[in-house]
Coordinates of C-alpha atoms and ligand atoms in Angstrom, one line a residue:
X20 CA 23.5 -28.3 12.8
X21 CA 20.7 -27.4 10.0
X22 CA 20.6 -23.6 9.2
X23 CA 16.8 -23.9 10.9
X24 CA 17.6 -24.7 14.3
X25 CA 21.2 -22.0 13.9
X26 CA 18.5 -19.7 13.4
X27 CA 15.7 -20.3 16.0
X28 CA 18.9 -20.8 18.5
X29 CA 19.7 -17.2 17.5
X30 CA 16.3 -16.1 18.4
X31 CA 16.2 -17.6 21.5
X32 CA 19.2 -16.0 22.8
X33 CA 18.6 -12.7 21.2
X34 CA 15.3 -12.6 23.5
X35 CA 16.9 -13.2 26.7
X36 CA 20.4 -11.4 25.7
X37 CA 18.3 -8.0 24.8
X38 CA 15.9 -7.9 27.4
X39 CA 12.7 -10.0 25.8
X40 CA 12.4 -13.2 27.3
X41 CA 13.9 -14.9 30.0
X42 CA 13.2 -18.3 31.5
X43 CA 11.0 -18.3 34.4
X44 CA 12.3 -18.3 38.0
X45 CA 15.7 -18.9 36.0
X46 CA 17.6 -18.1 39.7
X47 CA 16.3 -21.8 40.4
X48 CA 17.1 -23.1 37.3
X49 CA 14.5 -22.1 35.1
X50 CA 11.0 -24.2 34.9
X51 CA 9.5 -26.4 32.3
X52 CA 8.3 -23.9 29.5
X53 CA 7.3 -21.3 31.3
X54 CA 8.5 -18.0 30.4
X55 CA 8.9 -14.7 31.5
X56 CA 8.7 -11.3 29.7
X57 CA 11.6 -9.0 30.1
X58 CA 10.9 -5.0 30.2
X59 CA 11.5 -5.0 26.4
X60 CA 9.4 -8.5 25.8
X61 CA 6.5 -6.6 28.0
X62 CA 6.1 -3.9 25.8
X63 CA 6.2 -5.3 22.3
X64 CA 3.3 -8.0 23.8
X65 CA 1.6 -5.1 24.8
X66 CA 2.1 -3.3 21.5
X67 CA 0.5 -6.3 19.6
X68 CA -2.1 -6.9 21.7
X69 CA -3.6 -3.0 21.0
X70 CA -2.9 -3.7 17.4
X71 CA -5.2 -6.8 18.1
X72 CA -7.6 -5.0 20.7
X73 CA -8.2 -1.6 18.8
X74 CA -8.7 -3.5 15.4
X75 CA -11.6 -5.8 17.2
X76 CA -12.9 -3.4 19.5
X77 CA -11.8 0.2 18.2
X78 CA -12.5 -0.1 14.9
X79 CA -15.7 -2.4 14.8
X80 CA -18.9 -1.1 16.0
X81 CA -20.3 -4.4 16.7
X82 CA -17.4 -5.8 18.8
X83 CA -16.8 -5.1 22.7
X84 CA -14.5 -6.4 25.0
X85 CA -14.4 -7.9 28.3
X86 CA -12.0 -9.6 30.8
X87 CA -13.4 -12.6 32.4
X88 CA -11.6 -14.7 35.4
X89 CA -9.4 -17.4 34.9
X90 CA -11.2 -19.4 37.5
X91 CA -14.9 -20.5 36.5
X92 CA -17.5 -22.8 38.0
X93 CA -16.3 -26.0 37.3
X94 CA -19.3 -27.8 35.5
X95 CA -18.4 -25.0 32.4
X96 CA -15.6 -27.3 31.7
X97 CA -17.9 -30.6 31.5
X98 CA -20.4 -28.2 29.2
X99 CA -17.9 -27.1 26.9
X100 CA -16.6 -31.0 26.4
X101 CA -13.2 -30.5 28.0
X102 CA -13.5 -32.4 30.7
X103 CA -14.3 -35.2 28.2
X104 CA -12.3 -34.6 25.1
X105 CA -9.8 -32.1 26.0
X106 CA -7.1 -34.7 25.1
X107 CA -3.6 -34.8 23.3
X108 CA -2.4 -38.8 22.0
X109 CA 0.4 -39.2 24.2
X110 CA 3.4 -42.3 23.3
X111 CA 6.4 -42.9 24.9
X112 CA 9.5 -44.4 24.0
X113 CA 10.5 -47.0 25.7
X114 CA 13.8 -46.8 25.5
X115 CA 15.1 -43.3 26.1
X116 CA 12.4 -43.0 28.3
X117 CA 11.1 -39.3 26.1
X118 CA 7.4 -38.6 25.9
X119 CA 5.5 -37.4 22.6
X120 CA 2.5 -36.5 21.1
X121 CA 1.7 -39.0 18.5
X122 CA 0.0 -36.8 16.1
X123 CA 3.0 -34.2 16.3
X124 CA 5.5 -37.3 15.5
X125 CA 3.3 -37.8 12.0
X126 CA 3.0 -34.6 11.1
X127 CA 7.3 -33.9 11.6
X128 CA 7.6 -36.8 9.3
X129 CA 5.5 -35.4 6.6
X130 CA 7.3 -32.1 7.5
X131 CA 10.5 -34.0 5.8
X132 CA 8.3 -34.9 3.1
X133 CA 7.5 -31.5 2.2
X134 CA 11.3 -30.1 2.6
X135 CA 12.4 -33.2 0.2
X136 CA 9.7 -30.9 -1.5
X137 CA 11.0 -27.8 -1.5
X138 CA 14.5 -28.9 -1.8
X139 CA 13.1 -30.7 -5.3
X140 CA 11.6 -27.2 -5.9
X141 CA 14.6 -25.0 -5.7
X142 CA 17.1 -27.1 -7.7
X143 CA 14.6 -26.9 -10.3
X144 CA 14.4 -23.1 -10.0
X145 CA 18.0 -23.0 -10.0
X146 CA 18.0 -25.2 -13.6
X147 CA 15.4 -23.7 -15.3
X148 CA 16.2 -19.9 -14.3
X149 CA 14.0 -17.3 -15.6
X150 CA 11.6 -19.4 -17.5
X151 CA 10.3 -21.8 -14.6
X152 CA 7.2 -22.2 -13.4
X153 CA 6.5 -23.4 -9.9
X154 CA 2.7 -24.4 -10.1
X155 CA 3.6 -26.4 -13.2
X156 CA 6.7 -28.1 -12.0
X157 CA 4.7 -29.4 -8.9
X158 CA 1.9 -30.4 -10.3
X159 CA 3.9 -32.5 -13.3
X160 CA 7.2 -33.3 -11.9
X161 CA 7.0 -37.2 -11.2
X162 CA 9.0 -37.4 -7.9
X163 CA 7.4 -34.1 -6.8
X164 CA 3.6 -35.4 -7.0
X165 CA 4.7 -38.5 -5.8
X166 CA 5.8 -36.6 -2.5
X167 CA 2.9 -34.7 -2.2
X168 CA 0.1 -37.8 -2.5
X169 CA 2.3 -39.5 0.0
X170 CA 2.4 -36.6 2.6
X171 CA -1.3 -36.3 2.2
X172 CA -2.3 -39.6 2.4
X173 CA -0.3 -39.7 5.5
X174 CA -2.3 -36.6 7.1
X175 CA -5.4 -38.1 6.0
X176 CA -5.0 -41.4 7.7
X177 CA -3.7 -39.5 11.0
X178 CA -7.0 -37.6 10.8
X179 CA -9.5 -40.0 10.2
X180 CA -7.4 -42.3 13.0
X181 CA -7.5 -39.3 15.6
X182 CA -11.5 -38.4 14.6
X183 CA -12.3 -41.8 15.0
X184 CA -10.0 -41.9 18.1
X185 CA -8.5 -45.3 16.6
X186 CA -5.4 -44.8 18.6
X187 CA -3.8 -48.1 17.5
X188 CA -4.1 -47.3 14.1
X189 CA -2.3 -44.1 14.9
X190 CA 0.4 -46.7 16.9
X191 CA 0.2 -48.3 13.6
X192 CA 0.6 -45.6 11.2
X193 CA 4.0 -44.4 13.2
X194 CA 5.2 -48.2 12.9
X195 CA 4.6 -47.9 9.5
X196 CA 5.7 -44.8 8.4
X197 CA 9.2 -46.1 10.7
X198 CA 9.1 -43.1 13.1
X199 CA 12.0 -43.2 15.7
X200 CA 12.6 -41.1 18.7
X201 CA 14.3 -38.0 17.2
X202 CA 17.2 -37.9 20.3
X203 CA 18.0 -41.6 19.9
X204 CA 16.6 -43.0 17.3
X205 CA 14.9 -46.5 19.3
X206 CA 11.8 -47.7 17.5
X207 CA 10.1 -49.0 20.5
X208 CA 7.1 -47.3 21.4
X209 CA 4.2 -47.7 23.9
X210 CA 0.6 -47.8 23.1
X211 CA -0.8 -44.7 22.3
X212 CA -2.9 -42.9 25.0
X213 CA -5.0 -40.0 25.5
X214 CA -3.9 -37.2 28.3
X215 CA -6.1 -34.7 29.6
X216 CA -4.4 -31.4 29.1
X217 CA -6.5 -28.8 32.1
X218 CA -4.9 -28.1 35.4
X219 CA -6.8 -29.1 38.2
X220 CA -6.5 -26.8 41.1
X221 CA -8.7 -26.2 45.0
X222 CA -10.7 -23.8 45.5
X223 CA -11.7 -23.2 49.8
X224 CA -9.5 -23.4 52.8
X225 CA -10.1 -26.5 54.7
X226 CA -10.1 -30.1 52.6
X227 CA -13.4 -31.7 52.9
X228 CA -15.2 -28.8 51.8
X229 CA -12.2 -27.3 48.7
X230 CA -14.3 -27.4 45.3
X231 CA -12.3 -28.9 42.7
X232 CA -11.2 -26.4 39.6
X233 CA -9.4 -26.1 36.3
X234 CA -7.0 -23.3 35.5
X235 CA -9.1 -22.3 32.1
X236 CA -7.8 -23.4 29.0
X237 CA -9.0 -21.1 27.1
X238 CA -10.4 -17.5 27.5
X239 CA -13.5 -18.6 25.4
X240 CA -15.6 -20.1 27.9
X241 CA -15.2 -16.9 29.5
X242 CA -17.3 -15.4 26.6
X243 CA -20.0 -17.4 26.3
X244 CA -21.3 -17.8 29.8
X245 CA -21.4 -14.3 29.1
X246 CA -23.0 -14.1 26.3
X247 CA -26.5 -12.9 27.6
X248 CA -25.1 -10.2 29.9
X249 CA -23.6 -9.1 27.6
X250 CA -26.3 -8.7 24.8
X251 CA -28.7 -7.4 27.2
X252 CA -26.4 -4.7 28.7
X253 CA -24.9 -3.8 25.7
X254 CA -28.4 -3.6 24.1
X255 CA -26.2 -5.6 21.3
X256 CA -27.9 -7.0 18.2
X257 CA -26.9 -9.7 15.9
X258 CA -24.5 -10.3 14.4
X259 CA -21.6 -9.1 17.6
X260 CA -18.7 -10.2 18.5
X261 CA -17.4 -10.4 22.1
X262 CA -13.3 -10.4 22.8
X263 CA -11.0 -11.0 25.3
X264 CA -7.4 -11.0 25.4
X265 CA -6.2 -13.7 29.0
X266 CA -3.9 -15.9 29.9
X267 CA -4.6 -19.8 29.5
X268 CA -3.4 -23.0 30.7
X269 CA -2.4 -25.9 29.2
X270 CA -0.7 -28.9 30.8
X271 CA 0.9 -29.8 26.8
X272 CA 2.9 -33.2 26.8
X273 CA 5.9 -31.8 25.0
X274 CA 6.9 -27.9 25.5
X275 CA 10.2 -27.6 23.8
X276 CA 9.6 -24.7 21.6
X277 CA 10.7 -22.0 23.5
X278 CA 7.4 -19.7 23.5
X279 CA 5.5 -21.2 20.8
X280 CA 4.3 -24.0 23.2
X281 CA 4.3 -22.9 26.7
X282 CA 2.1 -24.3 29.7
X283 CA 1.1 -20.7 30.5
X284 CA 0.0 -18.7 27.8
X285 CA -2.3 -15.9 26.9
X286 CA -4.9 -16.0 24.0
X287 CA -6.7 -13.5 22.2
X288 CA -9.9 -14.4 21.3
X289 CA -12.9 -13.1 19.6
X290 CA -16.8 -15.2 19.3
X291 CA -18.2 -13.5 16.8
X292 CA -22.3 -14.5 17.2
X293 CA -24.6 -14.9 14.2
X294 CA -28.0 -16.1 13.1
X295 CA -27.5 -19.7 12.6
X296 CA -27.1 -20.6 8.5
X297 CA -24.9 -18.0 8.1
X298 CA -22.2 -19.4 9.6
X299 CA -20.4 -20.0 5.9
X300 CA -20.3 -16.8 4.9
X301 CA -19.1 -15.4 8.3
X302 CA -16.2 -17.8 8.2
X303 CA -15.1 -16.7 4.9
X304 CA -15.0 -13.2 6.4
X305 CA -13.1 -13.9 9.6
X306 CA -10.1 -16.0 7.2
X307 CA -10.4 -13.1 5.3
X308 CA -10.1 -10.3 7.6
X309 CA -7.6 -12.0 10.0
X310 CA -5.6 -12.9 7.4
X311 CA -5.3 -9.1 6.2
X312 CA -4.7 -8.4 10.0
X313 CA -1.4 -10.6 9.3
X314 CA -0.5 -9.4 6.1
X315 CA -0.6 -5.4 7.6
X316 CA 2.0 -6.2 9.3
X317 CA 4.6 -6.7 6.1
X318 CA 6.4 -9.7 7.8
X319 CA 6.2 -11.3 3.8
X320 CA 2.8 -12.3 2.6
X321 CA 5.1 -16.0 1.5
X322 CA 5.3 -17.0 5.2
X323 CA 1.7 -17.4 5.4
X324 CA -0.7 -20.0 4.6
X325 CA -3.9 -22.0 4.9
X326 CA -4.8 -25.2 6.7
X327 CA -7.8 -26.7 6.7
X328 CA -8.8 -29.3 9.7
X329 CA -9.4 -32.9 8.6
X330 CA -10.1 -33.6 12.2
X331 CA -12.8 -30.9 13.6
X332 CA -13.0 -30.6 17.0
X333 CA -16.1 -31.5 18.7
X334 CA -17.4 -28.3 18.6
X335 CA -16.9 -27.3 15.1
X336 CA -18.4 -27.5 11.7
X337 CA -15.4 -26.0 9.8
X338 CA -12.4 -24.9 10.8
X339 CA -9.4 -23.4 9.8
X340 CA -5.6 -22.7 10.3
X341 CA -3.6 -19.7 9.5
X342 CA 0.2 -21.1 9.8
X343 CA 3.1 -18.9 9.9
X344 CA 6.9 -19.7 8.5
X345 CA 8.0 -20.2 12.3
X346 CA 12.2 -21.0 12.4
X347 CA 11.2 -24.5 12.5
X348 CA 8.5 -24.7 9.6
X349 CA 5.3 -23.8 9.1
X350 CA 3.1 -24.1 12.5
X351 CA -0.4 -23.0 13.7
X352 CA -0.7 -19.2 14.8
X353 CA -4.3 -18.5 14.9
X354 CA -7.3 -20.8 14.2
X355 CA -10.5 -19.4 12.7
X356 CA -13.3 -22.1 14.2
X357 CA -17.4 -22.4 12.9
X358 CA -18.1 -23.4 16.5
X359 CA -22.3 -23.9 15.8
X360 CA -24.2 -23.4 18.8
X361 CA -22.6 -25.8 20.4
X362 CA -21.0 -24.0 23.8
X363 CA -24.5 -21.8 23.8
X364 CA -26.9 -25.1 23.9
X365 CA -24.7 -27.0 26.2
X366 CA -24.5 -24.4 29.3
X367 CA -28.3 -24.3 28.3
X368 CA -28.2 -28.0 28.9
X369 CA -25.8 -28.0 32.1
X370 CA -27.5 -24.7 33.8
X371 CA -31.1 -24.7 32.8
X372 CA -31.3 -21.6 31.7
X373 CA -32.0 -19.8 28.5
X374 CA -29.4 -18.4 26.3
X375 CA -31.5 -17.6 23.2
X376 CA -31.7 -14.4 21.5
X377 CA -34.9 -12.7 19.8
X378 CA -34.3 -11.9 16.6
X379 CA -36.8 -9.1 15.7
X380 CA -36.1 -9.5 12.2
X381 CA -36.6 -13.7 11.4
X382 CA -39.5 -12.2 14.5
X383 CA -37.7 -15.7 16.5
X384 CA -36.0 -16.8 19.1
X385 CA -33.0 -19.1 18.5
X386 CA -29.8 -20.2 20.1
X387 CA -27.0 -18.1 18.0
X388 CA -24.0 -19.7 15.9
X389 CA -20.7 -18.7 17.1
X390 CA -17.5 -18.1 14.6
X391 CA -14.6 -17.3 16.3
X392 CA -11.2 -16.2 16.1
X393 CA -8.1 -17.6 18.5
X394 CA -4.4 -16.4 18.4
X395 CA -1.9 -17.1 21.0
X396 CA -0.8 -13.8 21.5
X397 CA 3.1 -15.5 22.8
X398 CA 3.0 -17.4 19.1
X399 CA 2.5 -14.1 17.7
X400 CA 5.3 -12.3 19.6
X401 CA 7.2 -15.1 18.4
X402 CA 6.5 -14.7 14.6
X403 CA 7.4 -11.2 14.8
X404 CA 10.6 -11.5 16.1
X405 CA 11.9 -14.2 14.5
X406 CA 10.7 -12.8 11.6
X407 CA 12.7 -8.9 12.5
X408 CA 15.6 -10.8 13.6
X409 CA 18.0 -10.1 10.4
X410 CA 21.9 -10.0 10.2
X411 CA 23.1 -8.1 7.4
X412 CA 26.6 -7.7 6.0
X413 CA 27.6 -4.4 5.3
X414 CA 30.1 -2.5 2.8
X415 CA 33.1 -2.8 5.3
X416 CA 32.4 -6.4 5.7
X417 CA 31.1 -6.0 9.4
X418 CA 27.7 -7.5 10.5
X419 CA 24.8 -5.5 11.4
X420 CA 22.2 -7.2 13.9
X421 CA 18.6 -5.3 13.3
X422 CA 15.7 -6.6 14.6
X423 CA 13.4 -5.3 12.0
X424 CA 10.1 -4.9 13.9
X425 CA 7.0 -2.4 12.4
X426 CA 7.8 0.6 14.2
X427 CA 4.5 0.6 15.9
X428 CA 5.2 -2.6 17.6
X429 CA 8.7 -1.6 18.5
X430 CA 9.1 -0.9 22.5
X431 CA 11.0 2.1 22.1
X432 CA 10.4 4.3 19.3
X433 CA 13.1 7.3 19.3
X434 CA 16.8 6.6 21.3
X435 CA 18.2 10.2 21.8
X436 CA 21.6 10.5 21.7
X437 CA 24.1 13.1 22.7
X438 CA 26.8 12.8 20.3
X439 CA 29.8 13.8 23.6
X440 CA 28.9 14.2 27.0
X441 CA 29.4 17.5 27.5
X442 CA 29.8 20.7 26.0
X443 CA 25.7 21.3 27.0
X444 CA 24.5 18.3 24.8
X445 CA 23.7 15.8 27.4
X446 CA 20.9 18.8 29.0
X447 CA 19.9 19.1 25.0
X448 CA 19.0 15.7 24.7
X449 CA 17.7 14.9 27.8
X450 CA 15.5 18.4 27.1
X451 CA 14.5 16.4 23.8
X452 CA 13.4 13.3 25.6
X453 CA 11.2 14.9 28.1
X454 CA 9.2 16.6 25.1
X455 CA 9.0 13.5 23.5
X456 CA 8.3 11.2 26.2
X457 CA 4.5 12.4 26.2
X458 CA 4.2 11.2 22.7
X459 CA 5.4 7.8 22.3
X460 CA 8.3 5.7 24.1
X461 CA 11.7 7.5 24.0
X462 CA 14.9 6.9 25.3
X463 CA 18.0 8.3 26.7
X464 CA 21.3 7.2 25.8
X465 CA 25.0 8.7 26.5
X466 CA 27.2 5.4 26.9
X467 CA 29.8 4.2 24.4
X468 CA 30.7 5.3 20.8
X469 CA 27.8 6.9 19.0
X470 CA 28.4 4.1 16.5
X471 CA 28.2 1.8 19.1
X472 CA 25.2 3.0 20.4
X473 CA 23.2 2.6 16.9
X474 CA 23.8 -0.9 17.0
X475 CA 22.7 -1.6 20.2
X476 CA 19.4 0.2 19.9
X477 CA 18.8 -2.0 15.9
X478 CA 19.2 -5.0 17.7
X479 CA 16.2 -4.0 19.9
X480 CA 14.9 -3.1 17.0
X481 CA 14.1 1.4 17.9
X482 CA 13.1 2.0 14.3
X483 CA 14.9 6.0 14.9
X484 CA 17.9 7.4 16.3
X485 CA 17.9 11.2 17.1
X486 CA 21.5 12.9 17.6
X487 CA 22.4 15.9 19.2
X488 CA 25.5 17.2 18.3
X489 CA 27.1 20.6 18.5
X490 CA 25.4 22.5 15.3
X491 CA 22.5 21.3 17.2
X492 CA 22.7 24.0 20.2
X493 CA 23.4 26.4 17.1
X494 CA 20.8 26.2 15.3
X495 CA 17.9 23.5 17.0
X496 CA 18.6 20.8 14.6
X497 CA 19.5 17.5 14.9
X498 CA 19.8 13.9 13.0
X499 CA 17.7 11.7 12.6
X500 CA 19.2 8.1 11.7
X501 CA 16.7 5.7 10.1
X502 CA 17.0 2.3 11.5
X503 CA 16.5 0.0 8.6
X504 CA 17.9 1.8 6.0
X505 CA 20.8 3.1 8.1
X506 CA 20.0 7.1 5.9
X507 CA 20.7 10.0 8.1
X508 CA 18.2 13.6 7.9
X509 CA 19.0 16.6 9.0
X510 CA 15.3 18.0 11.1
X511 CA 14.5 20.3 13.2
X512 CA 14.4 19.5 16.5
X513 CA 10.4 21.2 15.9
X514 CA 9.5 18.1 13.7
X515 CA 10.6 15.2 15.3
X516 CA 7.0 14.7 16.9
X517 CA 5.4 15.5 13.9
X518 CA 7.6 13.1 11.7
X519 CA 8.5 10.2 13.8
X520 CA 4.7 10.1 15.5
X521 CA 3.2 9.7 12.4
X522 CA 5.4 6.5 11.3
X523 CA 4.8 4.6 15.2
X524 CA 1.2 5.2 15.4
X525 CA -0.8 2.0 16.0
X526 CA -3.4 4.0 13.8
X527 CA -0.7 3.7 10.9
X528 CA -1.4 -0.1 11.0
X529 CA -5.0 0.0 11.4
X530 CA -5.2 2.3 8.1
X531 CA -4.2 -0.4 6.1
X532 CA -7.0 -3.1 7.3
Ligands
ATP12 P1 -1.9 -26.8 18.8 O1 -2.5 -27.7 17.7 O2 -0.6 -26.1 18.4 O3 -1.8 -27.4 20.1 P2 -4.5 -25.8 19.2 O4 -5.1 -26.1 17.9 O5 -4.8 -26.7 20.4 O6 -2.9 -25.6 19.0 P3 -6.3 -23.8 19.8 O7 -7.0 -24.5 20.9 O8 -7.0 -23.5 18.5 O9 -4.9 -24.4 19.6 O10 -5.8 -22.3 20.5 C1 -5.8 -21.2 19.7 C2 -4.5 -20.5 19.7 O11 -3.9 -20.5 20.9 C3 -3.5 -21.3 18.8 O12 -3.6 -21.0 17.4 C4 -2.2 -20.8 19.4 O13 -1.7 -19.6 18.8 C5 -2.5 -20.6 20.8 N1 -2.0 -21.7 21.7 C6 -2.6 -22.9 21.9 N2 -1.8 -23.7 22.7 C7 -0.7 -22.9 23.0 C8 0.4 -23.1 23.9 N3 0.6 -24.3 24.5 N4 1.3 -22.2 24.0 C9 1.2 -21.0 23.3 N5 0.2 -20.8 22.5 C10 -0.8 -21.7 22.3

């Protein structure tokens, strides 16, 4: 088994072992990619979404939120082209009967390509030592630039197929490239087709008169048929942004990557509305600032990058990718999209009404451009914990588990530990906890070997460990065990707040954007 899938199988079962994730209904055996959030899962979604709320709505004076339904009226989806083009390339194999998405067959193949890549890359690191040059070795090294024209030739021809929705030539093109079904192997494939991925669902009690619905999938609609209530309530002027944090839904041909892909998800989304020729520059600035919302995070500013679309969606004039070093390669997170006035001018088109703005400075009335931001909130979770998720050998040749999460994300924040239970330091403690608890999340813990009991709190990842012993009742000091760095402080039982609240504040991340 590669060291990639050791890893992602390590995550998996870390989340449901520790109290993250757990398959849904799993009592009846679990269903299809739907997942559930466990009472630690719960909180650090929660903990990201504020550090995604505050930093649209909090810290921008330009930016308000709202919480739209999930149902809609159903001609929105026929406006904003889903009921048209909301479509995946489906193929199956004929043989062991698996279903795929053609487009994600191509791109696994060129995600060989570029391992054979970085596999070229590292031997060459290794020979050369101190003096190589990475940028230089790619760009020169026969076999290497060989690789690369042929990985993006590939990812051109898959996106000029799919924007010209040639789907034979994308049958062709996995023919070609002698794609096989990755659990058997069998080259013999179906015709390509396109699937509509909404859920249809009824609206109304009795059958003649049920109106037909989609579960939405995706919070934006939500926004923009908003859009004038909005600006008129909110007396807002342009440019503003609207946001929305929601759960989406997705019926996705292939769901096998544990939470990155799930059929039920939730999205945090911001349109971002702007006088029409200047979407350009507002792009640039939502990579940008996005992109710095990622990087406050410290998860490794390597495990980021860039990709542009070659295939635009039909709403967009530009758009953009931020991928993340997932366990199994580098896959979407969030997607930065010039979206025009395309949604606006369409429910102007499907409803008849106006959605313009007056803009007393150009002293006209136009339909806005929209730039938006979308991040799956579950992909996020995702890229944070695998990311935390770090086994470490120590001096006595043991191995540590920590799941290194920022300590503002983390669910609990202080474990409080009597050292014995007795001799008054359980009553200490538990006297500790209840001065802490209206501060930040703190928890109680007396079972097992104090040792024993830091472990099980770095594997769900408490960034401090606060332990009473018996100079504690002496002289009101206890210590105060760093997570990460394993260090031990002797403090004041006084200066916990103070010390620990400063380093778990969401405002601690928000400083740094
Ligand atoms: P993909 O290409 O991976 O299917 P997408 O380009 O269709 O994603 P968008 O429509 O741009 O995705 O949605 C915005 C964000 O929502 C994505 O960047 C991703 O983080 C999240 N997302 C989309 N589909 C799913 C899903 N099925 N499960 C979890 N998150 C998802």
């Amino acid at each position: 088994m590669s060291t990639q899938t050791d890893q992602f199988k390590k995550v998996i079962s870390h989340a449901k072992e520790y109290g993250f994730v757990f398959p849904s209904s799993e009592i009846y055996d679990g269903l299809s990619a739907v997942y559930d959030y466990a009472q630690n899962g719960a909180a650090l979604k929660n903990n990201l979404r504020t550090y995604w709320w505050k930093s649209m709505v909090q810290l921008n004076e330009n930016i308000v939120g709202i919480d739209a339904a999930i149902f809609m009226h159903p001609t929105t989806w026929k406006a904003s082209g889903h009921v048209d083009a909301f479509n995946d390339p489906l193929i199956d194999n004929k043989t062991s009967k698996k279903r795929y998405r053609a487009d994600v067959l191509v791109e696994d193949h060129v995600a060989k390509i570029e391992a054979k890549i970085e596999k070229e890359v590292e031997k060459a690191a290794k020979r050369f030592g101190a003096d190589f040059d990475q940028a230089q070795f790619k760009s020169t090294n026969p076999r290497v630039v060989a690789y690369q024209e042929n990985a993006a030739a590939i990812l051109k021809r898959l996106g000029q197929s799919l924007e010209k929705e040639d789907l034979a030539d994308v049958k062709a093109l996995i023919e070609e490239l002698e794609i096989s079904c990755p659990e058997t192997g069998s080259r013999d494939w179906t015709e390509v087709k396109q699937f509509n991925l909404m859920f249809g669902t009824k609206l109304g009690a009795s059958a003649d008169t049920a109106m037909d619905l989609y579960l939405r999938p995706e919070t934006a609609q939500g926004i923009f048929v908003n859009f004038l209530n909005v600006q008129k309530t909110g007396r807002m002027k342009l440019p503003f942004g609207i946001a929305q944090t929601g759960k989406a839904f997705r019926n996705e041909i292939v769901a096998r990557q544990f939470i990155f892909r799930m059929r039920e998800f939730e999205q945090m989304e911001m349109q971002f509305f702007i006088p029409p020729g200047t979407q350009q520059k507002w792009y640039e600035h939502w990579k940008a600032t996005r992109l710095k919302w990622h990087l406050a995070l410290g998860l490794g500013k390597e495990n980021y990058r860039f990709h542009d679309h070659e295939k635009l969606a039909h709403y967009a004039d530009a758009a953009a990718d931020i991928e993340f070093r997932f366990p199994f390669g580098f896959k979407e997170l969030e997607g930065i999209h010039s979206r025009t006035d395309f949604d606006l001018s369409s429910h102007e088109k499907y409803t008849g009404k106006k959605l313009h703005y007056f803009d007393p400075e150009r002293n006209e009335s136009y339909v806005p451009y929209v730039v938006e931001t979308s991040i799956g909130l579950d992909r996020m979770f995702l890229a944070v914990f695998s990311n935390a998720l770090t086994e470490e050998t120590l001096e006595d040749g043991s191995v540590r588990t920590v799941l290194k999460l920022p300590p503002a994300l983390a669910p609990t924040k202080v474990a409080v530990l009597p050292l014995v239970k007795k001799d008054g330091l359980p009553e200490l403690a538990r006297s500790i906890v209840g001065d802490l608890k209206w501060s930040f999340e703190t928890t109680y813990d007396e079972k097992d070997a104090v040792g024993r009991r830091y472990r099980r709190q770095d594997a769900l990842g408490t960034p401090y460990c606060v332990t009473v012993d018996h100079q504690s009742l002496e002289d009101q000091t206890v210590t105060l065990r760093m997570r990460d760095t394993m260090l031990q402080e002797r403090i004041a039982i006084n200066d916990i707040k103070q010390i620990v609240g400063a380093e778990v504040a969401i405002e601690k991340l928000l400083r740094k954007l």
